Tab-separated table of C-alpha atoms and ligand atoms in Angstrom:
chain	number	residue	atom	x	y	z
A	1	UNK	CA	111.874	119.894	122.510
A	2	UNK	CA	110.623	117.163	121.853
A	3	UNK	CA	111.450	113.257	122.571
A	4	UNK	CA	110.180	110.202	120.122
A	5	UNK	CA	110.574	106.770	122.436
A	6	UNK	CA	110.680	103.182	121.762
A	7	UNK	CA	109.611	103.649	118.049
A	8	UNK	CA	110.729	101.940	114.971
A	9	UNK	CA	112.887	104.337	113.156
A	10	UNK	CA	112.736	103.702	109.503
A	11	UNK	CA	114.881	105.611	107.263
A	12	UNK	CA	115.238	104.507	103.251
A	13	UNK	CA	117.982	106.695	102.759
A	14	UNK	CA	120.461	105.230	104.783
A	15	UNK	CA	118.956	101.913	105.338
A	16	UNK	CA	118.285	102.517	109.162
A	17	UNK	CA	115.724	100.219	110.711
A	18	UNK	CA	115.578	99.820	114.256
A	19	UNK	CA	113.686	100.990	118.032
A	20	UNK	CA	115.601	104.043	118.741
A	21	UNK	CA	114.636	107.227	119.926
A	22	UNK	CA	114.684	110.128	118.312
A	23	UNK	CA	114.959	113.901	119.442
A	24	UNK	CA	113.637	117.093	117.966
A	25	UNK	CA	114.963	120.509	118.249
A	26	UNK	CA	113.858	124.070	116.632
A	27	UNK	CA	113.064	121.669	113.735
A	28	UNK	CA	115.839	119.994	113.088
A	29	UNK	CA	116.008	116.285	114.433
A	30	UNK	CA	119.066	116.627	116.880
A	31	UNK	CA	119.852	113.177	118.099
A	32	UNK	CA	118.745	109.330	116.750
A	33	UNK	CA	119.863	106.731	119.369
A	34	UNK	CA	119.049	103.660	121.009
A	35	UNK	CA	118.161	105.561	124.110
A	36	UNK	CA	118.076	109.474	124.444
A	37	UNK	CA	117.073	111.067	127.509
A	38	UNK	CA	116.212	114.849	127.916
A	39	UNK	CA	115.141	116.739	130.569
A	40	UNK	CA	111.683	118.707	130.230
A	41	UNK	CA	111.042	116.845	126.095
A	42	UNK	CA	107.436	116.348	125.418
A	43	UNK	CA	107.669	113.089	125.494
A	44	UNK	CA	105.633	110.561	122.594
A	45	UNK	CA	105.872	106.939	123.142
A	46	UNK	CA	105.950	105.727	119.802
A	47	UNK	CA	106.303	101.511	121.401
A	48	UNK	CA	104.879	99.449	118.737
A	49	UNK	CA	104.580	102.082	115.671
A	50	UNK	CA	106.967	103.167	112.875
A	51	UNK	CA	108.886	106.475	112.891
A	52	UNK	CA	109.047	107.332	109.340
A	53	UNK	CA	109.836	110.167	107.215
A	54	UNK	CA	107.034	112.377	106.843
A	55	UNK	CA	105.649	111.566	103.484
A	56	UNK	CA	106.100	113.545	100.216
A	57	UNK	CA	103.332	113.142	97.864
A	58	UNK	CA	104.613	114.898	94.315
A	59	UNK	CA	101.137	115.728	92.873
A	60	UNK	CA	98.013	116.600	94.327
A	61	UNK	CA	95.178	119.507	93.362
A	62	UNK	CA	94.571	122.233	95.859
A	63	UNK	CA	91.504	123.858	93.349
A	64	UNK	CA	93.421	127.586	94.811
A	65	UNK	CA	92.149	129.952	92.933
A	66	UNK	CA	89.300	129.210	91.587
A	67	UNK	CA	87.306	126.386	92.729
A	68	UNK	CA	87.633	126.247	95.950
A	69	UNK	CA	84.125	124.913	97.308
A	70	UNK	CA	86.245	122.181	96.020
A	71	UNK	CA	89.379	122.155	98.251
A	72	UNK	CA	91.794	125.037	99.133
A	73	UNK	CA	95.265	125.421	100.000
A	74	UNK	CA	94.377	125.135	103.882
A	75	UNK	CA	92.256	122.099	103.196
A	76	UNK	CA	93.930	120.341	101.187
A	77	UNK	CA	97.089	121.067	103.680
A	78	UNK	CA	95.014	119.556	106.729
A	79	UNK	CA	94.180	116.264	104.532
A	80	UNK	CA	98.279	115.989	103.896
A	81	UNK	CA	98.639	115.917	107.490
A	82	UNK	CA	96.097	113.877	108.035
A	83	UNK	CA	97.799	111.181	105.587
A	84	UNK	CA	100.664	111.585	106.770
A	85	UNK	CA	102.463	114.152	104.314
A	86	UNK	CA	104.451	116.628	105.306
A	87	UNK	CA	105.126	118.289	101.931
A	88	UNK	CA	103.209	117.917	98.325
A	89	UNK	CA	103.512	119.672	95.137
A	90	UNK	CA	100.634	121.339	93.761
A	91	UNK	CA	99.010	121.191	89.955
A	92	UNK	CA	98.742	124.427	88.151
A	93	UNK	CA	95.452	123.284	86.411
A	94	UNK	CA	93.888	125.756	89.014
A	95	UNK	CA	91.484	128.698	87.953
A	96	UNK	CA	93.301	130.633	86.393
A	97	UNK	CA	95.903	128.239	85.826
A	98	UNK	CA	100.000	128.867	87.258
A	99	UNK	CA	100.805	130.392	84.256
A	100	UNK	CA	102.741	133.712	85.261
A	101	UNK	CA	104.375	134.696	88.254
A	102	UNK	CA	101.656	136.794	89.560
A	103	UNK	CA	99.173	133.807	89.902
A	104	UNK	CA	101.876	131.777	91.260
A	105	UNK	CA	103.090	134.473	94.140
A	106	UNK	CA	99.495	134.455	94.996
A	107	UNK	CA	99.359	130.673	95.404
A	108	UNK	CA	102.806	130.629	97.379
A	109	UNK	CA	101.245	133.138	99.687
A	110	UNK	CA	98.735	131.268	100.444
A	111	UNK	CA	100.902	127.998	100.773
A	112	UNK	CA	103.203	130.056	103.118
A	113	UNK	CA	100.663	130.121	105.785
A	114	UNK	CA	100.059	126.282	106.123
A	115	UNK	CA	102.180	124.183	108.394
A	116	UNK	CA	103.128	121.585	105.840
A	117	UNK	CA	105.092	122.293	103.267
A	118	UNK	CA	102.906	123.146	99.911
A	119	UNK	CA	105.001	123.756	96.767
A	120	UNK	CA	103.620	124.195	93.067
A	121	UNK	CA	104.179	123.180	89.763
A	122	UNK	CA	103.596	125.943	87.158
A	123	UNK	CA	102.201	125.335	83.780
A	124	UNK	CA	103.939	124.051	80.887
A	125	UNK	CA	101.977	126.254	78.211
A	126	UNK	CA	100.107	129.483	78.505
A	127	UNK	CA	96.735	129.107	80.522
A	128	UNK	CA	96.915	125.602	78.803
A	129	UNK	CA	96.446	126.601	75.561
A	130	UNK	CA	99.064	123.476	74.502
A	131	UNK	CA	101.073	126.227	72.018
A	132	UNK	CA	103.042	129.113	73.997
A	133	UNK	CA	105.382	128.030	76.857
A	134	UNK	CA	105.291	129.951	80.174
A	135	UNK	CA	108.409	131.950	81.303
A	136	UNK	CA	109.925	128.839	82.870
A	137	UNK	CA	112.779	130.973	84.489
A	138	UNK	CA	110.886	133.549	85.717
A	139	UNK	CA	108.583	131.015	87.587
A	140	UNK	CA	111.373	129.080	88.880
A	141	UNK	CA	113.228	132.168	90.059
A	142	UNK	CA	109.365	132.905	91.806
A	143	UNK	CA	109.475	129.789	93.403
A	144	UNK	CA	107.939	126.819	90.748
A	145	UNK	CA	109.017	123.460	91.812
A	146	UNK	CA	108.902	122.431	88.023
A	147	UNK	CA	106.372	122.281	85.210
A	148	UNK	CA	103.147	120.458	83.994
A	149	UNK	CA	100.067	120.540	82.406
A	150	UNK	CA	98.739	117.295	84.469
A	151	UNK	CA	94.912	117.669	83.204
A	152	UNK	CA	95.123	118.851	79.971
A	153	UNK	CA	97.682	116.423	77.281
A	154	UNK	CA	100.494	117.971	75.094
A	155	UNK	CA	99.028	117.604	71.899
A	156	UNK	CA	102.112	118.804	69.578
A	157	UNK	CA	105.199	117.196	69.499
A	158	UNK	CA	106.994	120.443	68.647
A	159	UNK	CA	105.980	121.918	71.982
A	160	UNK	CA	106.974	118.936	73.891
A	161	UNK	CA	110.227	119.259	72.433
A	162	UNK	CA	110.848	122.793	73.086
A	163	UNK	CA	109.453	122.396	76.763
A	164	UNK	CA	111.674	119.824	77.250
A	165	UNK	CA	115.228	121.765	75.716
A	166	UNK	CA	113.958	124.589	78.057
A	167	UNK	CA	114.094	122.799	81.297
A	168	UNK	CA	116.714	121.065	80.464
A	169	UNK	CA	118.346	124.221	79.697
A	170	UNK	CA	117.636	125.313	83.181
A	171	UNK	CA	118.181	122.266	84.981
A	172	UNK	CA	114.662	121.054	85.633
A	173	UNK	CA	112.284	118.480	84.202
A	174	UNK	CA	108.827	118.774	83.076
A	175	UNK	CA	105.806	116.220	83.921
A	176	UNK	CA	103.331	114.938	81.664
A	177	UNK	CA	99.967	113.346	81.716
A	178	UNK	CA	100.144	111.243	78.988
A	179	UNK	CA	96.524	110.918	77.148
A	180	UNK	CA	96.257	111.481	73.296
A	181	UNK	CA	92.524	112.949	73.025
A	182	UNK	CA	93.156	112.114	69.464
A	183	UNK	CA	93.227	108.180	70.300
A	184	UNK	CA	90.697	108.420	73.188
A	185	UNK	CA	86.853	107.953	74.097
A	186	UNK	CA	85.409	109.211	77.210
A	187	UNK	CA	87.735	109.942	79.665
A	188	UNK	CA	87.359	108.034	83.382
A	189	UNK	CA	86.153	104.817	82.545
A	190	UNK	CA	88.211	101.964	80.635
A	191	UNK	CA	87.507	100.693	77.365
A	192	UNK	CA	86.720	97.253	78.534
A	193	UNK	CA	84.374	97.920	81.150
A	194	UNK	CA	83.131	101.219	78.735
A	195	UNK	CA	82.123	98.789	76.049
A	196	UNK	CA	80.604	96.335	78.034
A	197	UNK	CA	78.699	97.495	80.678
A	198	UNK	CA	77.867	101.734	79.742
A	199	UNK	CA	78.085	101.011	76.040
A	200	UNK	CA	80.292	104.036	75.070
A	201	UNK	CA	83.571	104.507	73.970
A	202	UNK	CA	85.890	104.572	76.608
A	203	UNK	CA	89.573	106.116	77.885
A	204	UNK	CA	91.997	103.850	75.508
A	205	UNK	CA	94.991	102.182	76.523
A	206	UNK	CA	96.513	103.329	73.320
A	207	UNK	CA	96.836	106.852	73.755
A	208	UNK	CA	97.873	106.676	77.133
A	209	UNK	CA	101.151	104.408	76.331
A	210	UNK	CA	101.584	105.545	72.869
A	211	UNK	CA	101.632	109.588	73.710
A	212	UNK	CA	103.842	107.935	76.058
A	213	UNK	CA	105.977	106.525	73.555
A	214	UNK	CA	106.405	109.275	72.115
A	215	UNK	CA	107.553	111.580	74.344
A	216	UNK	CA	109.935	109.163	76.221
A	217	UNK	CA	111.725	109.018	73.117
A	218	UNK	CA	111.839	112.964	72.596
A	219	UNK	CA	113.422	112.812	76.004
A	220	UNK	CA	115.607	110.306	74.811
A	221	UNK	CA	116.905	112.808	71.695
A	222	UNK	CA	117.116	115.946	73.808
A	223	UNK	CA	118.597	114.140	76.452
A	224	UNK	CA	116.154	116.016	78.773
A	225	UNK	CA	114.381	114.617	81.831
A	226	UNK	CA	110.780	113.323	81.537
A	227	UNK	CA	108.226	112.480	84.056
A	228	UNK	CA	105.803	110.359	83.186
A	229	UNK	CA	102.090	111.234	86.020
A	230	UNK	CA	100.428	108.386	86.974
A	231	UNK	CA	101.007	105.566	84.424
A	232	UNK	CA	98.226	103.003	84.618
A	233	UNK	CA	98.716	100.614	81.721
A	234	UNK	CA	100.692	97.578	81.490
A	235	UNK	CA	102.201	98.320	78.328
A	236	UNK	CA	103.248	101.956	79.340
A	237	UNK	CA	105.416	99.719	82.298
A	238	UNK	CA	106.974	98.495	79.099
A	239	UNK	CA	107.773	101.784	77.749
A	240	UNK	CA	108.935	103.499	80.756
A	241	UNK	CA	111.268	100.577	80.987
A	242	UNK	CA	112.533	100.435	77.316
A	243	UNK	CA	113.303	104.219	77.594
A	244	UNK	CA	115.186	103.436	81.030
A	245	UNK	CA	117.291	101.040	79.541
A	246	UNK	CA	117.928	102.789	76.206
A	247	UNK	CA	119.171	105.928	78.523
A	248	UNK	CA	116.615	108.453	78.188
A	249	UNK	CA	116.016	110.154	81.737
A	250	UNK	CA	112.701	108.861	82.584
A	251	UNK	CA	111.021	108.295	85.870
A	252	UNK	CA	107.402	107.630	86.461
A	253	UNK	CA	105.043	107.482	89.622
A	254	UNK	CA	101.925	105.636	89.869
A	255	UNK	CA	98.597	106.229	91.979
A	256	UNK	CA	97.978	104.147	94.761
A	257	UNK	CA	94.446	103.419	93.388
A	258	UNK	CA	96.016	102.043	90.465
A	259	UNK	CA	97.936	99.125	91.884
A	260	UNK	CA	94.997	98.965	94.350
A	261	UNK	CA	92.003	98.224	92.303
A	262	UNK	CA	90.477	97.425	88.556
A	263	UNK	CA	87.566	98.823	86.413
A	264	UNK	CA	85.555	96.899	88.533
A	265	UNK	CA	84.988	99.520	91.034
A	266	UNK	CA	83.415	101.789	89.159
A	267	UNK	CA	79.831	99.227	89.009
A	268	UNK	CA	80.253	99.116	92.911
A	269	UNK	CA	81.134	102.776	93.525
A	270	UNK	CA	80.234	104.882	90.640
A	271	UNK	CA	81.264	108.405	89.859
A	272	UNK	CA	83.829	108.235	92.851
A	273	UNK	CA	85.925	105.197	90.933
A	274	UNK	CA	85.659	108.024	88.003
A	275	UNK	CA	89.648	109.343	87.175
A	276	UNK	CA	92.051	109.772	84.729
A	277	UNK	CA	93.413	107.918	83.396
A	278	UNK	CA	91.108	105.543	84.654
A	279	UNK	CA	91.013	102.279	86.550
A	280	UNK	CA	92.203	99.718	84.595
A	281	UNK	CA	92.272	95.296	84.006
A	282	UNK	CA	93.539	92.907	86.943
A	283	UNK	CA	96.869	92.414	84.666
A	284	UNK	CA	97.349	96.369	84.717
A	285	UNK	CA	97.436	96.487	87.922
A	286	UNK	CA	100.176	93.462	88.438
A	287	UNK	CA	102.191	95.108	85.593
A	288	UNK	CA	102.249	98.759	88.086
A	289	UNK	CA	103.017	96.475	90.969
A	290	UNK	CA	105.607	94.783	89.184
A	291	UNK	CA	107.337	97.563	87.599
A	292	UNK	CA	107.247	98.812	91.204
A	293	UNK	CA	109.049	95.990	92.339
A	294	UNK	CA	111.702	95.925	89.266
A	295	UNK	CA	112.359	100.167	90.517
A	296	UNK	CA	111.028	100.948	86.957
A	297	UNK	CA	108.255	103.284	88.751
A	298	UNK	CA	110.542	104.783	91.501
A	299	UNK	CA	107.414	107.383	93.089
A	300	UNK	CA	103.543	106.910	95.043
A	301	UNK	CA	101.903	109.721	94.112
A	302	UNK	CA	98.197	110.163	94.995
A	303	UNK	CA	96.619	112.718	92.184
A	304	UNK	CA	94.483	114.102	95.010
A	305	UNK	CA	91.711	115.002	93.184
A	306	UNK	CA	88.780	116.545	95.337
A	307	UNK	CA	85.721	117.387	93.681
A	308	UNK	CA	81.685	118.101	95.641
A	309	UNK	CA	79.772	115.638	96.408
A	310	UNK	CA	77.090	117.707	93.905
A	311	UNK	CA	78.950	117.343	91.112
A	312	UNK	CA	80.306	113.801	91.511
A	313	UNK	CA	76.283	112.647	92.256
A	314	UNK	CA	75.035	114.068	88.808
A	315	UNK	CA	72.534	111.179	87.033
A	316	UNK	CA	74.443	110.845	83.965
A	317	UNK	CA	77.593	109.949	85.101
A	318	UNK	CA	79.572	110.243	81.951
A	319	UNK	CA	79.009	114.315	82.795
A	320	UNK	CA	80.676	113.850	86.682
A	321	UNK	CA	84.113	115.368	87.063
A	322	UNK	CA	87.123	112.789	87.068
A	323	UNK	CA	89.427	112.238	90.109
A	324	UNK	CA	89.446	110.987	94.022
A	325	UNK	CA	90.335	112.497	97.306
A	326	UNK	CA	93.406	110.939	97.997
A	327	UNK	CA	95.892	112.276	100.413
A	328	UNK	CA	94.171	110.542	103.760
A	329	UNK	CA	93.942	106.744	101.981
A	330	UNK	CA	97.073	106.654	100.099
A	331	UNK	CA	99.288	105.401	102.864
A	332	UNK	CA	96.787	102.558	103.981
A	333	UNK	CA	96.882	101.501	100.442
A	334	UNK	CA	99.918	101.130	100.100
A	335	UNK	CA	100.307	99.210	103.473
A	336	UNK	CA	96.950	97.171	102.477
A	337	UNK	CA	97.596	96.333	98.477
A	338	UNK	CA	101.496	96.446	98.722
A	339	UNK	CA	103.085	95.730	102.283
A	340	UNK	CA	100.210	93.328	103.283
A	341	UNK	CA	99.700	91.823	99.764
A	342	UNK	CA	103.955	90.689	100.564
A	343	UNK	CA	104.712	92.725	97.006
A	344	UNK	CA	106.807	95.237	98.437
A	345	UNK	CA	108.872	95.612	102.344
A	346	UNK	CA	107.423	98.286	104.210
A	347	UNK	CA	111.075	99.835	103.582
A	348	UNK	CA	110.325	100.168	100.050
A	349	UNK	CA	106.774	101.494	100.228
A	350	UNK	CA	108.449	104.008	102.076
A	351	UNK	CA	110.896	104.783	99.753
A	352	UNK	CA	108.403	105.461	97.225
A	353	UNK	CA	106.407	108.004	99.427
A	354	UNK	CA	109.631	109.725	101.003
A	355	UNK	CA	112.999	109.316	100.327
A	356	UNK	CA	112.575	109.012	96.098
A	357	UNK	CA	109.442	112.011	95.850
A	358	UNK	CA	111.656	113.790	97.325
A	359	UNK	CA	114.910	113.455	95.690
A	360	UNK	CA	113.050	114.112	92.717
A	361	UNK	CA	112.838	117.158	93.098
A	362	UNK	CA	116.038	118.300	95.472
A	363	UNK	CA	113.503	118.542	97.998
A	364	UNK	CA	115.487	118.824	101.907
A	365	UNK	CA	112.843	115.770	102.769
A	366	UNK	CA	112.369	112.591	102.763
A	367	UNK	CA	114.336	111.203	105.033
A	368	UNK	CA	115.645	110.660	108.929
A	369	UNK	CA	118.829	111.963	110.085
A	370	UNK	CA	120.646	114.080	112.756
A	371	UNK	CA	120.997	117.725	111.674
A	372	UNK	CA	117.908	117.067	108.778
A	373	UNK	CA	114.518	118.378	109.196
A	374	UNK	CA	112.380	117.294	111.762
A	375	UNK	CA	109.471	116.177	109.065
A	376	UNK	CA	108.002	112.811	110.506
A	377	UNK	CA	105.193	110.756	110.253
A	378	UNK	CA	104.446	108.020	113.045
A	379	UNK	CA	102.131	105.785	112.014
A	380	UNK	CA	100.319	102.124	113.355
A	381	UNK	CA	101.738	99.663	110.103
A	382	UNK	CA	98.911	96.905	111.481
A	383	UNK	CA	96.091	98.327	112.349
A	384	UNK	CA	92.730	97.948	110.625
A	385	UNK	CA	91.125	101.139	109.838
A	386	UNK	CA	87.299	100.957	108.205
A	387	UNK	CA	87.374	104.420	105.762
A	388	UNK	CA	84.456	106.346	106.541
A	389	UNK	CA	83.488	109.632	104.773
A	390	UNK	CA	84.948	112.291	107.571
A	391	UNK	CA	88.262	113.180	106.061
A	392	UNK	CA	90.027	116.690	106.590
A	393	UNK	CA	89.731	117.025	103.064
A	394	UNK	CA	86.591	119.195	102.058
A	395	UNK	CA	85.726	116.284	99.651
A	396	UNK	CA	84.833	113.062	100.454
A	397	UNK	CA	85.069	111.643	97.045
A	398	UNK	CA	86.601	108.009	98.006
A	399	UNK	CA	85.844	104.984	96.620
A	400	UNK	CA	87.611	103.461	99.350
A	401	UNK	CA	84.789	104.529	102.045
A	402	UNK	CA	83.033	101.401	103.355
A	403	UNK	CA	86.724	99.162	102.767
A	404	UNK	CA	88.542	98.390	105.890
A	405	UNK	CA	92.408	99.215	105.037
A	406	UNK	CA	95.660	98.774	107.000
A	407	UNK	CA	97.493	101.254	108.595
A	408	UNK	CA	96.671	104.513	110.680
A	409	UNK	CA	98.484	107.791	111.323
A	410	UNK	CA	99.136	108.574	114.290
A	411	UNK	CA	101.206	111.582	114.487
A	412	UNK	CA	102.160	114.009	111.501
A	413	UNK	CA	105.430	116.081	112.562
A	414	UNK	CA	106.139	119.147	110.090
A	415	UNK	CA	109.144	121.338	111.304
A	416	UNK	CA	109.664	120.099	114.325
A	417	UNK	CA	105.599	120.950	115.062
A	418	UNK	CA	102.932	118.391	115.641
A	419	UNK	CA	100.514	118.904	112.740
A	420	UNK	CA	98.267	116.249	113.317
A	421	UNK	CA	97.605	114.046	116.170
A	422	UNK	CA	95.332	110.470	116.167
B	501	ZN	ZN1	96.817	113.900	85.561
């Protein structure tokens, strides 16, 4: 057993926000009250931090199979705790990708043995190939959370259409990274800074929110439900929003690096402020915080992204892979450029890591209550951290190293188990 003191329970779902105690049991939480005593408990004194829901981050990249000098299930599992999570949802852009239910049986397997809890997406189209859709009920039946080709854009309309009268079909949703190749330069750096500074074409603001456009309205016609990965423009805000309001099902996440920083980090940081879609203008990033605020975006979602430190330090850095390690900084951020910054309550932030992530997707997670699971992160709101480069993570691909952030983790609870201690 195990006893929580003197901490400040925080729990979006019902609103609860107050010092209680709280009691853990063969993974369930058994008892939330002002005072709880219990013989024999391992006791944690939790005076002076938050008791939160452990955190549910809806899309990172594990790199199992296939590129794991990258990251790998275990890994990328320890970094989650480490952050804070207590259960993510992988990408299938993995090699080979989580196209059939042999690939994906082998990735559960591996996710089994972790003490988080590691779900998957599977793939939208064959290995990616943008034409043939993947056996969406067979996967699901295997154990696919739902479907994407995060990575890799859906080029043809006619597939996104079918994909999304399949999952609708079978009660699901498919999620889509929205950048038209057709409309766009070189991925991972924005067309201002592009132009300006590395005189190339850049990633286009266009074919992120008009590939957007489109598809929010296909949703809109099937009556199927879209999510939009990581939107990063101001204008896509605007088309989430119109979609919203016209009645399509559409809900959208953002990155915390997103409504963190600009384009400007790239000159200061290089290859490691490299992503897709990439970092964008100052008003960008007020438009993500706003539509935030306005419950437009309802989900934080990291796009953990870890790549090796070989291949992000390459000379030409047009040829470096995109992406960040993300799991251990996103909750800082978020308690730096959102809670600090007086944009959002902490409440909110941590609606947007746990209680809405999770609802997404039916997940049993995401929040605090007697008889629900004992998943719980305990974390210092105030504290200044300084990011250095050891992370759990095998990457250390962070453009936030060197930045002194709010916020530290303290304990991460999974199942009733500690799973990572500060
Ligand atoms: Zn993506």
């Amino acid at each position: 057993m195990l006893l929580i003191k003197n901490g400040r329970v925080m729990d979006p779902k019902s609103g609860l926000d107050q010092v209680c105690d709280v009691l853990v049991q063969d993974g369930k939480i058994i008892k939330i009250a002002p005072e709880v005593k219990e013989e024999g408990a391992e006791i944690i004194d939790a005076t002076g931090l938050v008791v939160a829901p452990g955190l549910v981050d809806i899309h990172v990249h594990f790199r199992e199979p296939g590129q794991t000098h990258k990251e790998d299930i275990h890994t990328g599992a320890l970094a989650a705790a480490a952050g804070g999570f207590t259960t993510v949802v992988m990408m299938a852009n993995t090699s080979p990708t989580i196209s059939d239910v042999e690939t994906l049986q082998e990735v559960l397997h591996s996710a089994a043995k972790e003490k988080i809890n590691v779900k998957t997406v599977a793939t939208i189209t064959k290995n990616f190939n943008g034409q043939d859709l993947t056996d969406f009920k067979a996967l699901l039946e295997a154990g696919a959370v739902g479907f994407s080709d995060d990575g890799i854009p859906l080029e043809s309309s006619k597939v996104v259409k079918e994909a999304m009268e399949e999952a609708k079909k079978l009660n699901t949703f498919i999620s889509l990274h929205e950048e038209d190749p057709g409309l766009n330069g070189i991925l991972g750096f924005n067309e201002n800074i592009a132009k300006e500074h590395f005189h190339i074409c850049g990633a286009t603001g266009v074919a992120e929110y008009a590939m957007m456009a489109r598809d929010v309205m296909i949703a809109y016609a099937t009556k199927a439900h879209v999510h939009i990965q990581h939107l990063s423009k101001e204008e896509s805000v605007k088309v989430v929003e119109f979609a919203q309001k016209l009645g399509a099902q559409v809900t959208a996440e953002v990155a915390p690096q997103h409504f963190s920083k600009t384009e400007a980090l790239l000159l200061t940081q290089g290859s490691n402020a490299k992503m897709n879609p990439p970092l964008r203008l100052e008003s960008d990033r007020r438009a993500v915080i706003e539509g935030l605020k306005s419950g437009v975006i309802t989900v934080i979602a990291t796009d953990h992204a870890p790549h090796h430190a070989d291949e992000k330090n390459v000379k030409d850095i047009t040829k470096a892979p995109s992406g960040m390690t993300g799991l251990e900084t996103s909750l800082s951020l978020g308690l730096t450029y959102l809670v600090e910054a007086e944009e959002l309550s902490l409440m909110e932030l941590l609606e947007k890591m746990t209680y809405n992530p999770a609802k997404l997707y039916n997940f049993e997670a995401g929040y605090l209550a007697e008889n629900g699971p004992a998943d719980i992160t305990i974390f210092d709101a105030k504290a200044d951290r300084l990011v250095d480069s050891h992370f759990a993570s095998k990457a250390t691909n962070s453009p936030f190293i060197g930045e002194t952030l709010k916020g530290q983790v303290k304990y991460t609870i999974c199942k009733g188990q500690i799973v990572y201690q500060n």
